[in-house]
PDB file of C-alpha atoms in Angstrom:
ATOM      1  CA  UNK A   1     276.713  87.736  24.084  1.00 62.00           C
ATOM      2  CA  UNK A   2     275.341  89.388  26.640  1.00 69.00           C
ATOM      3  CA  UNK A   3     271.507  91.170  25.555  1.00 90.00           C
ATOM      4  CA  UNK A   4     271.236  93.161  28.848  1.00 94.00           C
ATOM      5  CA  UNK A   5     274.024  94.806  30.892  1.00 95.00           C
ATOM      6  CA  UNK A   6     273.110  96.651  34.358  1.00 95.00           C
ATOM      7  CA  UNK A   7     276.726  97.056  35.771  1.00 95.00           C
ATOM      8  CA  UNK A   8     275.492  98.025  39.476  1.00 94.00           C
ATOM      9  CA  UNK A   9     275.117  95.176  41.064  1.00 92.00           C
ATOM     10  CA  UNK A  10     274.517  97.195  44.266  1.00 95.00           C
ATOM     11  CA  UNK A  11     272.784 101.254  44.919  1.00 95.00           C
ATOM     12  CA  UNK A  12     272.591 103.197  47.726  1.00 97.00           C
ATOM     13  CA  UNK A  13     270.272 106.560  47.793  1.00 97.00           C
ATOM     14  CA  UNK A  14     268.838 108.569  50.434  1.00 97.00           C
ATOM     15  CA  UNK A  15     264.905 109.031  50.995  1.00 97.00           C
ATOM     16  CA  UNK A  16     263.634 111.417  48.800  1.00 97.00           C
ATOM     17  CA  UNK A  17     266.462 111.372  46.596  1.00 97.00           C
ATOM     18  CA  UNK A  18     266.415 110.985  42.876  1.00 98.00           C
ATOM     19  CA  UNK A  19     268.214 107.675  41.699  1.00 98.00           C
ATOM     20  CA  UNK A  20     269.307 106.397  38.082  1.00 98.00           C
ATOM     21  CA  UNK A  21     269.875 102.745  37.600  1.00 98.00           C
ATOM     22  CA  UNK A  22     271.832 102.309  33.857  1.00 98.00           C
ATOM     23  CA  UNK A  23     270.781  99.743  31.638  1.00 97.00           C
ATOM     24  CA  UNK A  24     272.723  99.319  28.294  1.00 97.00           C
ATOM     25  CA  UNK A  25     271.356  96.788  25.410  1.00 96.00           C
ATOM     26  CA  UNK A  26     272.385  95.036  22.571  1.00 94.00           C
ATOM     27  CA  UNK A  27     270.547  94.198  19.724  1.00 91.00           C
ATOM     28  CA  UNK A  28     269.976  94.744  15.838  1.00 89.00           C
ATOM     29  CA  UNK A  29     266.498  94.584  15.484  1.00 87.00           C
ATOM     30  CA  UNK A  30     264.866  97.757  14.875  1.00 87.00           C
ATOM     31  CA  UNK A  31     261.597  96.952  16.269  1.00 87.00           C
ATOM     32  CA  UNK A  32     262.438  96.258  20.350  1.00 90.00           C
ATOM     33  CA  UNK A  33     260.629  97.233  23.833  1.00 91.00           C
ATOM     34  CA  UNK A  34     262.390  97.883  26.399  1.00 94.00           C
ATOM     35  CA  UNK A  35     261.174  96.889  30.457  1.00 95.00           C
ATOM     36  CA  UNK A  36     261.937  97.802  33.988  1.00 97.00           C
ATOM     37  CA  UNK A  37     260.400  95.344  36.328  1.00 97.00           C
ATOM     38  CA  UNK A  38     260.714  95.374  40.591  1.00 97.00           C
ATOM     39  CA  UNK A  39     261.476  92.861  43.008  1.00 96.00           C
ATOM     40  CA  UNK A  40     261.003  93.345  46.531  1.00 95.00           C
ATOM     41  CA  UNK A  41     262.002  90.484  48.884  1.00 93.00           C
ATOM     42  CA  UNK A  42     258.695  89.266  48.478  1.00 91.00           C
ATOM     43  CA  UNK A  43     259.844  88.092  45.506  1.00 91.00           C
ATOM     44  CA  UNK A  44     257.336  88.439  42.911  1.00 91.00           C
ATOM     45  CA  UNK A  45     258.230  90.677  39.601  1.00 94.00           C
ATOM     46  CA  UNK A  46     256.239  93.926  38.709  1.00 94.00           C
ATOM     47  CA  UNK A  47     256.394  95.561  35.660  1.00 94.00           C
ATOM     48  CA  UNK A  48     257.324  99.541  36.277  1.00 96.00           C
ATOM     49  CA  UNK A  49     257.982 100.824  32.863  1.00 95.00           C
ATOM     50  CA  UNK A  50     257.770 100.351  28.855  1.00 93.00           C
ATOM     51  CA  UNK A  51     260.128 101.605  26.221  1.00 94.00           C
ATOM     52  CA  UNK A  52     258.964 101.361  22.526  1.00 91.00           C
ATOM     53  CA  UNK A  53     262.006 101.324  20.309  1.00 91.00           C
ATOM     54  CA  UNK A  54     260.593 104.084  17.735  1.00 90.00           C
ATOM     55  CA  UNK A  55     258.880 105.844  20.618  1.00 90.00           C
ATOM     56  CA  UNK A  56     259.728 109.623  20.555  1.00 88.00           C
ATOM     57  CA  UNK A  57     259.419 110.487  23.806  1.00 93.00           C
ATOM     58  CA  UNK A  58     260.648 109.592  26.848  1.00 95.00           C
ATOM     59  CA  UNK A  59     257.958 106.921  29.221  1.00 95.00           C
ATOM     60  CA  UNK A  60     256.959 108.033  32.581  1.00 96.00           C
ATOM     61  CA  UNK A  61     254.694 106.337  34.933  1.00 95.00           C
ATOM     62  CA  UNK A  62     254.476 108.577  38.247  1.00 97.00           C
ATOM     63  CA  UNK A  63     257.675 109.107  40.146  1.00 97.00           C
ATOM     64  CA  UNK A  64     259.524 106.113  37.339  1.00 98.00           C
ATOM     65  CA  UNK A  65     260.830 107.830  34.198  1.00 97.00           C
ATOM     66  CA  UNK A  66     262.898 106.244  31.956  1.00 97.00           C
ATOM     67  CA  UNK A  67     266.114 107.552  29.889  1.00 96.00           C
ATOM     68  CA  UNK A  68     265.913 106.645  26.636  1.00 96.00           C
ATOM     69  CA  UNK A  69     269.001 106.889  24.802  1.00 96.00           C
ATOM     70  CA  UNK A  70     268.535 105.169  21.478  1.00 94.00           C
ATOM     71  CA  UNK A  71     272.276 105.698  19.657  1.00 94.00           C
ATOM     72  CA  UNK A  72     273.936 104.761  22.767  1.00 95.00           C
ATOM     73  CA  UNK A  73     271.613 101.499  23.695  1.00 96.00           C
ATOM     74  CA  UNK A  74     270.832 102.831  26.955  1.00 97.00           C
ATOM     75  CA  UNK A  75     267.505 102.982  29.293  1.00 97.00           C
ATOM     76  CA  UNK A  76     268.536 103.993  32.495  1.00 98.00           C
ATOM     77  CA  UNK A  77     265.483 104.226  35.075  1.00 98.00           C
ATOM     78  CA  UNK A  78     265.125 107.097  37.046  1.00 98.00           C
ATOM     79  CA  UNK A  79     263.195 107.182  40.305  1.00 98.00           C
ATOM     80  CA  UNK A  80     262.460 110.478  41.617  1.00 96.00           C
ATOM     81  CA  UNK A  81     261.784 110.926  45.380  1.00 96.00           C
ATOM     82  CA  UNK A  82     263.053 107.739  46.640  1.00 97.00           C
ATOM     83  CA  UNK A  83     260.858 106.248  49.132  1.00 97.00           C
ATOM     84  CA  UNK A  84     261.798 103.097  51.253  1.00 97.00           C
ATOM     85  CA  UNK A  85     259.404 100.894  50.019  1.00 97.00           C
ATOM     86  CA  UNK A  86     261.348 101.723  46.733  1.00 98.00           C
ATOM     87  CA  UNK A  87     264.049  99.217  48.263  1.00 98.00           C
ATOM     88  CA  UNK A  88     264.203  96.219  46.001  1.00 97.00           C
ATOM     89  CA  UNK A  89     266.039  94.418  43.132  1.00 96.00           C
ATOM     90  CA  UNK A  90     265.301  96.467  39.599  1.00 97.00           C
ATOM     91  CA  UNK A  91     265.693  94.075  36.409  1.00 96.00           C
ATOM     92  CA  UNK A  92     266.144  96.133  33.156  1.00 97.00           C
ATOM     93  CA  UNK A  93     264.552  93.626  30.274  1.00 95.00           C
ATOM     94  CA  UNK A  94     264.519  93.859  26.401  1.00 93.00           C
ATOM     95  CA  UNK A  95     261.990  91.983  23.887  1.00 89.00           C
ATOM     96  CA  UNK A  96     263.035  91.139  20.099  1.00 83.00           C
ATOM     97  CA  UNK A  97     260.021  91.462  18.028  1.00 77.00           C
ATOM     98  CA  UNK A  98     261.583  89.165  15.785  1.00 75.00           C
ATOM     99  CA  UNK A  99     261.756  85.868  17.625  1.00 69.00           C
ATOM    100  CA  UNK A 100     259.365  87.516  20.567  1.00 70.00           C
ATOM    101  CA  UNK A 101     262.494  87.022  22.781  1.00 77.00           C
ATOM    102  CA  UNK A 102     262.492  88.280  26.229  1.00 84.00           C
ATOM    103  CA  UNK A 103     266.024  89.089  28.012  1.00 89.00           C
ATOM    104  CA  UNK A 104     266.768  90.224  31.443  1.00 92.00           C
ATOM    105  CA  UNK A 105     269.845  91.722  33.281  1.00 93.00           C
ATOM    106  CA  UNK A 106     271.479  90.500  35.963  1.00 92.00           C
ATOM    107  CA  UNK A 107     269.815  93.094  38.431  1.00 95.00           C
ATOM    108  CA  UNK A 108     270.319  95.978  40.512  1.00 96.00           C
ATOM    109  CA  UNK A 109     270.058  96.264  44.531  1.00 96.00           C
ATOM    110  CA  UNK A 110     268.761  99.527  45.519  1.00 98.00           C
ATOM    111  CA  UNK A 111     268.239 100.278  49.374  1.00 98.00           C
ATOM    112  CA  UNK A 112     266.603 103.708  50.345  1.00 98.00           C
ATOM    113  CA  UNK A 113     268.260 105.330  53.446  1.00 97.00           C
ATOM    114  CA  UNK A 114     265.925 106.775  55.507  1.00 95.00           C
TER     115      UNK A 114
ATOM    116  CA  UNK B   1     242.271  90.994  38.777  1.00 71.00           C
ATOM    117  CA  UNK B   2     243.424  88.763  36.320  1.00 84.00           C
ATOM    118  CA  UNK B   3     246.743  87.164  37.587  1.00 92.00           C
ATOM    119  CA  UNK B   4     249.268  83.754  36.346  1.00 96.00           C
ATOM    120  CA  UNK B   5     249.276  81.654  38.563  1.00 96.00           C
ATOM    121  CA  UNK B   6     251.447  78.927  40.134  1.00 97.00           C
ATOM    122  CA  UNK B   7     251.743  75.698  41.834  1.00 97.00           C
ATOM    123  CA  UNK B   8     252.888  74.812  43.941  1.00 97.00           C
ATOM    124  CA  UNK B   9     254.437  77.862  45.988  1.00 96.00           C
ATOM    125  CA  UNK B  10     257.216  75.664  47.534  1.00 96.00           C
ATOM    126  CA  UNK B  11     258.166  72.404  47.170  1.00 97.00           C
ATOM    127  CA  UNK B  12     260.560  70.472  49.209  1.00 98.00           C
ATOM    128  CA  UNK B  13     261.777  67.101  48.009  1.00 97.00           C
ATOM    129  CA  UNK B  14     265.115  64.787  47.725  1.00 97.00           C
ATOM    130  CA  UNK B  15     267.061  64.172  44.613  1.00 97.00           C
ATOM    131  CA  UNK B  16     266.294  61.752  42.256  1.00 97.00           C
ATOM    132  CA  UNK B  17     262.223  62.363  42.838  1.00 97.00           C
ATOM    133  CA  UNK B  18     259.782  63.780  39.963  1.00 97.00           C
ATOM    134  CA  UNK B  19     259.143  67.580  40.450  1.00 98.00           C
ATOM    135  CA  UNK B  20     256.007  68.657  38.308  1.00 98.00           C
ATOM    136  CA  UNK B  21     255.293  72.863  38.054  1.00 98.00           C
ATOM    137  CA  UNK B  22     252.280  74.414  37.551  1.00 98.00           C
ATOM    138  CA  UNK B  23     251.181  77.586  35.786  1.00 98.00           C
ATOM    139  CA  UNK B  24     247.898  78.934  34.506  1.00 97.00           C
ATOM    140  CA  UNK B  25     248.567  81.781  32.569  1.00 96.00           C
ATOM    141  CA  UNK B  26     246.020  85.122  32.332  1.00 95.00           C
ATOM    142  CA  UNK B  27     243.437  84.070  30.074  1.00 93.00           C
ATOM    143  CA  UNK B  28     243.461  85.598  26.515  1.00 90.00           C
ATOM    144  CA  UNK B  29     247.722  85.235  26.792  1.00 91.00           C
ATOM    145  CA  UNK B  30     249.145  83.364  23.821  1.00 89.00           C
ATOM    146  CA  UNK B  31     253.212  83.290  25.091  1.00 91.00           C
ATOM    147  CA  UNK B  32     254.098  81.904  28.170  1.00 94.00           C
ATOM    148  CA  UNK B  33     257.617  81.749  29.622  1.00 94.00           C
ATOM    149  CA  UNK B  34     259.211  79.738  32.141  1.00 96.00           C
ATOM    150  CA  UNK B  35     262.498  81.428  33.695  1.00 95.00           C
ATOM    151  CA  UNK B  36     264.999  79.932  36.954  1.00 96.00           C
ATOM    152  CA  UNK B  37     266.301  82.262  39.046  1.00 94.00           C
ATOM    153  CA  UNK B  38     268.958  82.011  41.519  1.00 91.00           C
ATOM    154  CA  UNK B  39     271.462  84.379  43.160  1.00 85.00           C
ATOM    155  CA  UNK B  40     274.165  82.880  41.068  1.00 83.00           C
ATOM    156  CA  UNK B  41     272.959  83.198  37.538  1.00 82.00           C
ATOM    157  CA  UNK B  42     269.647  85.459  37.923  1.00 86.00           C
ATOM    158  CA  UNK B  43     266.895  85.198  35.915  1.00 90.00           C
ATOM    159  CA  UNK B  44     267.657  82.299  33.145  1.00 90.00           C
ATOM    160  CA  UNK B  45     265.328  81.508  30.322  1.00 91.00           C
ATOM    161  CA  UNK B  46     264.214  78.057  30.550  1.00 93.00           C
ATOM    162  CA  UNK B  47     261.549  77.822  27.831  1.00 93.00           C
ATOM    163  CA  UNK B  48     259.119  79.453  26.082  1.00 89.00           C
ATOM    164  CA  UNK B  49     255.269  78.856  23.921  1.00 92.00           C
ATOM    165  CA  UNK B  50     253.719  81.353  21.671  1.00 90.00           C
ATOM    166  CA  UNK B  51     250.010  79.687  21.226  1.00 90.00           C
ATOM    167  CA  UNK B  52     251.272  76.953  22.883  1.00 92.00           C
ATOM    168  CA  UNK B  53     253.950  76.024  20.430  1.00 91.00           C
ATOM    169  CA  UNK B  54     257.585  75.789  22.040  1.00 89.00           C
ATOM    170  CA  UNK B  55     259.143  78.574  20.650  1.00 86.00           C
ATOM    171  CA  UNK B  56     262.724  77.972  22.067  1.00 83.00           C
ATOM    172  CA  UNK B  57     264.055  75.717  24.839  1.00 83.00           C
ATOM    173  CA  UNK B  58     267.254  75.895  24.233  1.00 83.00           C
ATOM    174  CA  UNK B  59     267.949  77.239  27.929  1.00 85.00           C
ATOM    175  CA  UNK B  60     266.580  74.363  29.482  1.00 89.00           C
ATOM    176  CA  UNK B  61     268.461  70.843  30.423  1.00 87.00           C
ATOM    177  CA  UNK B  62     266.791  68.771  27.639  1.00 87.00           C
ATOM    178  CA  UNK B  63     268.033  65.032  29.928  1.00 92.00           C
ATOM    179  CA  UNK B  64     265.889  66.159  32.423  1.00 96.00           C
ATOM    180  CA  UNK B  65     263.718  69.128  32.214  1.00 96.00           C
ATOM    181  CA  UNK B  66     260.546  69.354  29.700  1.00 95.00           C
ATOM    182  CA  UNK B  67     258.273  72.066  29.170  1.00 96.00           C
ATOM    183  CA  UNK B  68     254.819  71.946  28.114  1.00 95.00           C
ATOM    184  CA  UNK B  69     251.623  73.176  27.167  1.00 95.00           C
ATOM    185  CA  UNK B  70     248.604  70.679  27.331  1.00 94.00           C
ATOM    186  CA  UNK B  71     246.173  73.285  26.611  1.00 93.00           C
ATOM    187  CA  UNK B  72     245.374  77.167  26.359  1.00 92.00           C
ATOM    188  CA  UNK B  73     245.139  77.559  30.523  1.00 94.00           C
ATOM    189  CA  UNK B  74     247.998  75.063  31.666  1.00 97.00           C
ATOM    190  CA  UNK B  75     251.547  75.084  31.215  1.00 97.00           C
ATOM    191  CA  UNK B  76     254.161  72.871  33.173  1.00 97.00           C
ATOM    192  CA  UNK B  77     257.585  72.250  33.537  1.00 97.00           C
ATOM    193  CA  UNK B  78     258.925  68.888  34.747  1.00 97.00           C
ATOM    194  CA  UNK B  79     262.393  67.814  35.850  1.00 97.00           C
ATOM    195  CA  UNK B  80     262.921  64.297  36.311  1.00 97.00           C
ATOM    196  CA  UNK B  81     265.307  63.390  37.965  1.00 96.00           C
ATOM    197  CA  UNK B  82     265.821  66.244  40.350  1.00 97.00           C
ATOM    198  CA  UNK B  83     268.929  67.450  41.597  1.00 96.00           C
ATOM    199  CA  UNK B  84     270.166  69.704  44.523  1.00 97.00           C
ATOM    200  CA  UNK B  85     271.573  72.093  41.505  1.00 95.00           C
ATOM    201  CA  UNK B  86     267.652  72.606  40.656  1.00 96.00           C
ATOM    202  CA  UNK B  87     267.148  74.484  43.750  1.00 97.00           C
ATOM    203  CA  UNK B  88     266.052  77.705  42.207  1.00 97.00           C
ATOM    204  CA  UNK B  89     262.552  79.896  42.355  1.00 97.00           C
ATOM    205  CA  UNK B  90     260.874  78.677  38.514  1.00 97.00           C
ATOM    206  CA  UNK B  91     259.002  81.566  37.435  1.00 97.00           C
ATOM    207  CA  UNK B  92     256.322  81.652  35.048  1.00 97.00           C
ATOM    208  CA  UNK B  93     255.432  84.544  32.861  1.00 95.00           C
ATOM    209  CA  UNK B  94     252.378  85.083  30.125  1.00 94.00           C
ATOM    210  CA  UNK B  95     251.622  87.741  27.974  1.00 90.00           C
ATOM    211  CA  UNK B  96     250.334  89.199  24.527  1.00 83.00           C
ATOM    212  CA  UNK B  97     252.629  88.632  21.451  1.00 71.00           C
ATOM    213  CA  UNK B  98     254.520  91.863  20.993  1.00 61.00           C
ATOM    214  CA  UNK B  99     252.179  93.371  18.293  1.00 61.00           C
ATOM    215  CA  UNK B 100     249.841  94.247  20.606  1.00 54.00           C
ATOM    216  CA  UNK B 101     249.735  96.995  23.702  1.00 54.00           C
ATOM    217  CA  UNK B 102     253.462  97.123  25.235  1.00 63.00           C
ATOM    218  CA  UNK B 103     253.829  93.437  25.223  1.00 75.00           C
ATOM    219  CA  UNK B 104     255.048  93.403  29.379  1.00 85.00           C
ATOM    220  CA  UNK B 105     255.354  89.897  30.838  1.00 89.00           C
ATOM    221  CA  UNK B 106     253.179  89.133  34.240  1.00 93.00           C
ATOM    222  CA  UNK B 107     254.791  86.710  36.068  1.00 95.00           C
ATOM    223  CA  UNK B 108     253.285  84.320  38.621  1.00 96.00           C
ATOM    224  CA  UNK B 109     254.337  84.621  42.313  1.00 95.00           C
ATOM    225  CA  UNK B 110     257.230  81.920  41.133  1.00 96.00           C
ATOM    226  CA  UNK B 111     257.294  78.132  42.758  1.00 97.00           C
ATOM    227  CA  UNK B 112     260.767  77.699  45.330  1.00 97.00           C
ATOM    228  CA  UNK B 113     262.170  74.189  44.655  1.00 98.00           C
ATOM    229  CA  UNK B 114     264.658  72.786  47.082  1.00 97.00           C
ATOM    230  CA  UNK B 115     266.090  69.689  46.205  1.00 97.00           C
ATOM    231  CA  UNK B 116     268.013  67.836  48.764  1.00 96.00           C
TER     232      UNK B 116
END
């Protein structure tokens, strides 16, 4: 069964725009993290953004916030003020604590229009 | 800046050969991960070490691929023989168990394997 579903395979937002990219997640371990990574065509992976599963409050790093929806099993990514280096593949990513397994989605293509 | 790194970067060679994969993970790390990725399937799970113990390999082609970890500040992942279906970019990734900070993954700058 599918861990990680991103069902865009493809975005589209204009420069300066705000953007959500949806991420939905199975699992029934309490204890989970939750990851956004980058990929630019470059091709290496950076980590954006951290979830903690009992974590009360939303994480934000800078212009990445993340939409933690715990009774649905979502954690969309929101990037505020698109900007084209923002262009890039976004992998949503989920670690068991139990087991210390580490699952990635298939991926999301954003492009920023200027 | 601590980083993982990989060798080699690419690799070109013709089926049937030995392909050997390098990683040195950030030191202090005690789980490493190996992942494939290609456009068809994305980012698989190949293997994984916590303290350099294989954890789970159940992603990974046990005929010809093996995984391991020699010591602390070397993992590698082997395929022998190679096929053109191996064409992929192998990605390594190291990090803390998840008791401790957020537990992110750093992954190496990957190795690109074509296999003709």
């Amino acid at each position: 069964a599918q861990k990680i579903t991103q069902t865009q395979p493809g975005m589209f937002v204009q420069e300066k725009e705000a953007v959500t990219l949806d991420c939905t997640y199975d699992t029934s371990d309490p204890s989970y993290g939750l990851f956004w990574y980058k990929q630019p065509s470059s091709g290496e992976m950076i980590f954006l953004i951290y979830q903690g599963s009992y974590d009360q409050q939303n994480a934000t790093e800078g212009r990445y916030s993340l939409n933690f929806q715990k009774a649905r099993k979502s954690a969309n990514l929101v990037i505020s003020a698109s900007q084209l280096g923002d262009s890039a593949m976004y992998f949503c990513a989920m670690r068991q604590f139990t087991g210390n397994q580490f699952y990635f989605g298939t991926g999301t293509s954003l492009t920023v229009i200027p | 800046d601590a980083r993982v790194t990989q060798t080699p970067r690419d690799k070109v060679t013709e089926m049937g050969q030995e392909v050997t994969m390098r990683c040195q993970p950030i030191l202090g790390h005690n789980t490493v991960f190996w992942y494939r990725q290609t456009m068809m399937q994305g980012l698989e799970l190949l293997a994984y070490f916590r303290n350099r113990a294989p954890l789970d390999d159940s992603g990974m082609p046990k005929d010809r691929f093996s995984a391991e970890m020699p010591d602390a500040t070397l993992a590698t992942l082997k395929i022998q023989p190679s096929e053109p279906r191996d064409s992929a970019v192998y990605f390594c990734a190291s990090g803390h168990g998840p008791e401790k900070d957020t537990g992110e993954l750093f992954f190496g700058e990957g190795s690109r394997l074509t296999v003709l």
